[in-house]
Coordinates of C-alpha atoms in Angstrom, one line a residue:
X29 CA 0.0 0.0 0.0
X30 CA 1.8 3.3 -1.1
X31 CA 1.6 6.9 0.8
X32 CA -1.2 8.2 -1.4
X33 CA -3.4 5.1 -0.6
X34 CA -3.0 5.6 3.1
X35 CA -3.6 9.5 3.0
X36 CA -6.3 9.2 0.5
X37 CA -8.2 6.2 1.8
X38 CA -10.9 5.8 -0.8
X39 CA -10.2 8.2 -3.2
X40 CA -7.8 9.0 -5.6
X41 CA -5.2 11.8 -7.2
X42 CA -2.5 11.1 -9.9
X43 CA -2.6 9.7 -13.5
X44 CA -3.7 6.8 -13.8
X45 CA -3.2 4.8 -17.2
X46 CA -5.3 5.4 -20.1
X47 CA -8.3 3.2 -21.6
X48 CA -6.0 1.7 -24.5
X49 CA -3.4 0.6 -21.7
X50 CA -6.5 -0.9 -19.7
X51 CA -7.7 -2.9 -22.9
X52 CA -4.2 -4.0 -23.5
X53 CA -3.4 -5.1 -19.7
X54 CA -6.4 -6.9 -18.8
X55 CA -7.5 -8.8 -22.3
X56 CA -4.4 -11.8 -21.9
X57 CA -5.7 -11.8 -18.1
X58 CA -9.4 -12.6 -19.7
X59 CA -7.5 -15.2 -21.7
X60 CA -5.5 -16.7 -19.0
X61 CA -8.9 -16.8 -17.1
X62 CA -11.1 -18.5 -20.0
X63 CA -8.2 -21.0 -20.4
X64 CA -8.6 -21.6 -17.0
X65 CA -11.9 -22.1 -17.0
X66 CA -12.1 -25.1 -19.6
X67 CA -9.4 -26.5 -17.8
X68 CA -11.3 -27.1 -15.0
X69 CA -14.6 -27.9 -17.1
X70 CA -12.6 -30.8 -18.4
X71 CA -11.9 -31.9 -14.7
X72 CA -15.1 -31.1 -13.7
X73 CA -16.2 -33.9 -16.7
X74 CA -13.4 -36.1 -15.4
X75 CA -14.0 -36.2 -11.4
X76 CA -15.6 -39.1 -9.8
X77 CA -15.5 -37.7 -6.7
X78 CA -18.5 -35.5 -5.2
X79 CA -16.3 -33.8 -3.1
X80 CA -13.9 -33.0 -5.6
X81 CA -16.9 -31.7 -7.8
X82 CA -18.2 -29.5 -5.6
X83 CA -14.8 -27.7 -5.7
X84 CA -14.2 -27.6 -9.2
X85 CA -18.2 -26.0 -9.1
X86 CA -17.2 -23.7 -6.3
X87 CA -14.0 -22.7 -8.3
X88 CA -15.7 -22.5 -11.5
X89 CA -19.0 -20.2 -10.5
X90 CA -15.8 -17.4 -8.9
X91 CA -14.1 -18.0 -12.0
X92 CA -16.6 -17.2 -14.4
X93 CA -18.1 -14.1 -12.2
X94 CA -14.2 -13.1 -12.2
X95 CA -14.0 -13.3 -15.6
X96 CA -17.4 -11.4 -16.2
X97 CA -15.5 -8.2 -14.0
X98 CA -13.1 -8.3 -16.1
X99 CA -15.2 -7.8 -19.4
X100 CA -17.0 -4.8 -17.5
X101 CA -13.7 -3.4 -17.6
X102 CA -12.5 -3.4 -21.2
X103 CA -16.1 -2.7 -22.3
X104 CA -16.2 0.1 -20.0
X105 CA -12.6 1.0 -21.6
X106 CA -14.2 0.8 -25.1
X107 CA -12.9 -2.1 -26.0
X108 CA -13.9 -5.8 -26.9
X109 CA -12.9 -8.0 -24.1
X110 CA -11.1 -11.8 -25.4
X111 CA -13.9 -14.5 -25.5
X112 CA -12.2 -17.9 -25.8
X113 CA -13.9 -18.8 -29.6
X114 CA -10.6 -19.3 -30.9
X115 CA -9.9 -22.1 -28.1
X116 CA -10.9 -25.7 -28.5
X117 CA -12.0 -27.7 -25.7
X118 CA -10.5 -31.0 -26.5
X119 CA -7.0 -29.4 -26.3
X120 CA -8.1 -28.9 -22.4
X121 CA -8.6 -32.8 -22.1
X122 CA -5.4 -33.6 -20.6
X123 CA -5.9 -36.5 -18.7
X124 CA -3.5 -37.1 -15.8
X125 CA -1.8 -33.8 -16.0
X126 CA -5.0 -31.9 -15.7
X127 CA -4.3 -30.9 -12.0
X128 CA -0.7 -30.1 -13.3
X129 CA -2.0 -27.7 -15.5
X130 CA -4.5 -26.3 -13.5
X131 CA -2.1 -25.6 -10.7
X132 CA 0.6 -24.1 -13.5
X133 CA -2.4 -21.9 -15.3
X134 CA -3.2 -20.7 -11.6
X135 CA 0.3 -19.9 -11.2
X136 CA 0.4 -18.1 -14.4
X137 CA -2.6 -15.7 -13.5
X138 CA -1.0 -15.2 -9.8
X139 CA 1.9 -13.6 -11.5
X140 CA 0.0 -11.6 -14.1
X141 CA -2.3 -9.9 -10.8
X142 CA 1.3 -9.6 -9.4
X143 CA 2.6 -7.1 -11.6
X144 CA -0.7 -5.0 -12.3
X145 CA -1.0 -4.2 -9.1
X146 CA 1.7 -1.8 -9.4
X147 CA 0.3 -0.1 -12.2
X148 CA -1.8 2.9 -11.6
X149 CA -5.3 1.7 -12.5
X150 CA -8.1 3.3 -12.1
X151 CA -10.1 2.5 -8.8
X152 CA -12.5 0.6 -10.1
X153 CA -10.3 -1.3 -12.0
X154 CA -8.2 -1.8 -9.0
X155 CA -11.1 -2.6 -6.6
X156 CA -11.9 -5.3 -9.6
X157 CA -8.6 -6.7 -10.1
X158 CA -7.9 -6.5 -5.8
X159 CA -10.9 -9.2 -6.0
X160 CA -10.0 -11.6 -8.5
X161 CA -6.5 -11.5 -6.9
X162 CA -8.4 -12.8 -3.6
X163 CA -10.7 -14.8 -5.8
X164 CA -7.6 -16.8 -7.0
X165 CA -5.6 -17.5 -3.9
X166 CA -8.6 -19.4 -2.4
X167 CA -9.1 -21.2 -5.7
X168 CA -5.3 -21.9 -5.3
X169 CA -5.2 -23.0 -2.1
X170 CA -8.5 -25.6 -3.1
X171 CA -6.0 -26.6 -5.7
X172 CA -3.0 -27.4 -3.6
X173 CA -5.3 -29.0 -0.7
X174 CA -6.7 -31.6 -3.8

């Protein structure tokens, strides 16, 4: 937290970055997100387990609201936010290194909230990304606790 968010609390002074910036910061995040998201789809198809269902659905209903943020955010920008129609789900069918790759894509997205949050977003789109950033520790500790 830097001087000017302690002083300022809730509000904000400065420059922030502009709406192009935005579009081009957050759309691989979206990306990284929908790839995610068919990831665990596929081990949602290939779980036996109830248990371990209910934590890909828990996982899975954050994910997708996560991603949904995120769109309000390049729309909002002016932008058209990544949709996932150039991905095929098959190539997510992985097998026995699903919960490899989900941990690795997790990993991936971790590191990408990492370094926006020393950009100077706007506050909404900090408020946003301050969320999915919480959103995605829990889904990562579900992950390492499977």
């Amino acid at each position: 937290m830097g001087i000017k968010e302690l002083i300022l609390q809730k509000g904000w002074a400065g420059r922030t970055i502009d709406r192009a910036e935005t579009i081009d910061r957050i759309n691989p995040m979206i990306q990284t997100m929908t790839e995610l998201m068919h990831l665990y789809l596929a081990a949602k198809d290939d779980s036996e387990s109830a248990d371990l269902g209910q934590h890909i659905d828990a996982s899975l209903r954050t994910l997708r609201m996560d991603i949904g943020k995120m769109c309000e955010i390049i729309f909002s920008c002016g932008g058209v936010a990544y949709s996932g129609v150039d991905l095929d789900t098959d190539d997510f069918r992985l097998g026995n290194g699903l919960s490899q790759a989900i941990e690795a894509k997790e990993r991936e997205l971790e590191q990408a909230l990492e370094v926006q949050s020393g950009i100077e977003h706007q506050m909404r789109t900090r408020a946003i990304l301050l969320n999915v950033e919480t959103n995605q520790k829990t889904r990562m500790n579900a992950v390492r606790g499977i």
